[in-house]
Amino acid sequence: MSLEGGCTHVRGVVKVRHAARRECEDCVKMGGAWLHLRTCQTCGGTRCCDSSPNKHASRHAKGSAHPVICSAEPGEHWLYCYPDDSLVEY
Ligand SMILES: [Zn+2]
Ligand SMILES: [Zn+2]
Ligand SMILES: [Zn+2]
């Protein structure tokens, strides 16, 4: 796996954590809807993207200081670090 060009957080990902369930865990709790899903690389939680009404993934990143997510969408292979705005495909 080559993560060259990514920030130190992205390069620190040894093995990408994938979504255990194809749903936003916070939207499920509140009955919300989501567009795309992202999986936190620190805790493995899956939440909705910034195009979703509730933006749970970025809120989680800020609130918990878990910087890196991967896309949980089929066919998408990238990691993104919120604080560094660093995106790397793998
Ligand atoms: Zn970073
Ligand atoms: Zn959500
Ligand atoms: Zn997390």
CSV table of C-alpha atoms and ligand atoms in Angstrom, one decimal:
chain,number,residue,atom,x,y,z
A,1,MET,CA,0.0,0.0,0.0
A,2,SER,CA,1.5,3.3,-1.0
A,3,LEU,CA,0.4,6.4,0.9
A,4,GLU,CA,3.1,8.7,-0.4
A,5,GLY,CA,2.2,12.3,-0.5
A,6,GLY,CA,-0.2,12.0,2.5
A,7,CYS,CA,0.3,13.7,5.8
A,8,THR,CA,1.8,11.9,8.8
A,9,HIS,CA,-1.6,10.8,9.9
A,10,VAL,CA,-2.4,9.2,6.5
A,11,ARG,CA,1.0,7.6,6.3
A,12,GLY,CA,0.5,6.2,9.7
A,13,VAL,CA,-2.4,4.0,8.5
A,14,VAL,CA,-0.9,0.5,8.3
A,15,LYS,CA,-4.0,-1.3,7.3
A,16,VAL,CA,-7.2,0.4,6.1
A,17,ARG,CA,-10.2,-0.2,8.4
A,18,HIS,CA,-13.4,-0.8,6.5
A,19,ALA,CA,-17.0,-0.3,7.4
A,20,ALA,CA,-18.5,-3.0,9.6
A,21,ARG,CA,-22.0,-1.9,8.5
A,22,ARG,CA,-23.1,0.1,5.5
A,23,GLU,CA,-24.9,2.8,7.6
A,24,CYS,CA,-24.1,6.0,9.5
A,25,GLU,CA,-24.2,5.0,13.2
A,26,ASP,CA,-25.2,8.5,14.3
A,27,CYS,CA,-28.0,8.9,11.6
A,28,VAL,CA,-29.4,5.5,12.6
A,29,LYS,CA,-29.7,6.7,16.2
A,30,MET,CA,-31.4,10.0,15.3
A,31,GLY,CA,-33.4,8.7,12.3
A,32,GLY,CA,-31.4,10.9,9.8
A,33,ALA,CA,-30.5,10.2,6.2
A,34,TRP,CA,-27.1,10.2,4.6
A,35,LEU,CA,-25.5,10.4,1.2
A,36,HIS,CA,-22.1,8.8,1.4
A,37,LEU,CA,-20.3,6.9,4.2
A,38,ARG,CA,-16.8,7.3,5.6
A,39,THR,CA,-15.0,5.1,8.1
A,40,CYS,CA,-12.9,6.5,10.9
A,41,GLN,CA,-9.4,4.9,10.8
A,42,THR,CA,-8.9,5.4,14.6
A,43,CYS,CA,-12.0,3.7,16.0
A,44,GLY,CA,-13.5,2.1,13.0
A,45,GLY,CA,-16.8,3.9,13.3
A,46,THR,CA,-18.7,4.6,10.1
A,47,ARG,CA,-20.5,8.0,9.6
A,48,CYS,CA,-21.9,10.2,6.9
A,49,CYS,CA,-19.9,12.6,4.6
A,50,ASP,CA,-19.9,16.4,4.3
A,51,SER,CA,-22.5,16.2,1.5
A,52,SER,CA,-24.9,14.6,4.0
A,53,PRO,CA,-27.2,16.9,6.0
A,54,ASN,CA,-25.6,16.0,9.4
A,55,LYS,CA,-21.9,15.6,8.4
A,56,HIS,CA,-21.4,13.1,11.2
A,57,ALA,CA,-17.9,12.0,10.0
A,58,SER,CA,-16.3,15.5,10.1
A,59,ARG,CA,-18.1,16.2,13.4
A,60,HIS,CA,-16.7,13.0,14.8
A,61,ALA,CA,-13.2,13.9,13.6
A,62,LYS,CA,-13.3,17.3,15.3
A,63,GLY,CA,-15.0,16.1,18.4
A,64,SER,CA,-12.8,13.0,19.0
A,65,ALA,CA,-9.6,14.1,17.4
A,66,HIS,CA,-9.7,11.1,15.1
A,67,PRO,CA,-8.1,12.7,12.0
A,68,VAL,CA,-8.3,10.1,9.2
A,69,ILE,CA,-11.2,8.5,7.4
A,70,CYS,CA,-11.5,6.3,4.4
A,71,SER,CA,-14.4,6.3,1.9
A,72,ALA,CA,-16.8,3.4,2.7
A,73,GLU,CA,-18.3,3.7,-0.8
A,74,PRO,CA,-17.9,0.7,-3.1
A,75,GLY,CA,-15.1,1.2,-5.6
A,76,GLU,CA,-13.6,4.2,-3.8
A,77,HIS,CA,-10.2,3.7,-2.4
A,78,TRP,CA,-8.9,6.8,-0.6
A,79,LEU,CA,-8.0,8.1,2.8
A,80,TYR,CA,-8.5,11.7,4.0
A,81,CYS,CA,-7.1,13.6,6.9
A,82,TYR,CA,-9.4,16.4,8.2
A,83,PRO,CA,-6.9,18.6,10.0
A,84,ASP,CA,-4.4,18.5,7.2
A,85,ASP,CA,-6.9,18.4,4.3
A,86,SER,CA,-4.8,15.6,2.8
A,87,LEU,CA,-6.3,13.0,0.4
A,88,VAL,CA,-4.5,10.0,-0.8
A,89,GLU,CA,-5.7,7.1,-3.0
A,90,TYR,CA,-4.6,3.6,-2.3
B,1,ZN,ZN,-3.0,14.6,8.9
B,2,ZN,ZN,-24.9,10.6,9.8
B,3,ZN,ZN,-13.2,7.6,15.4
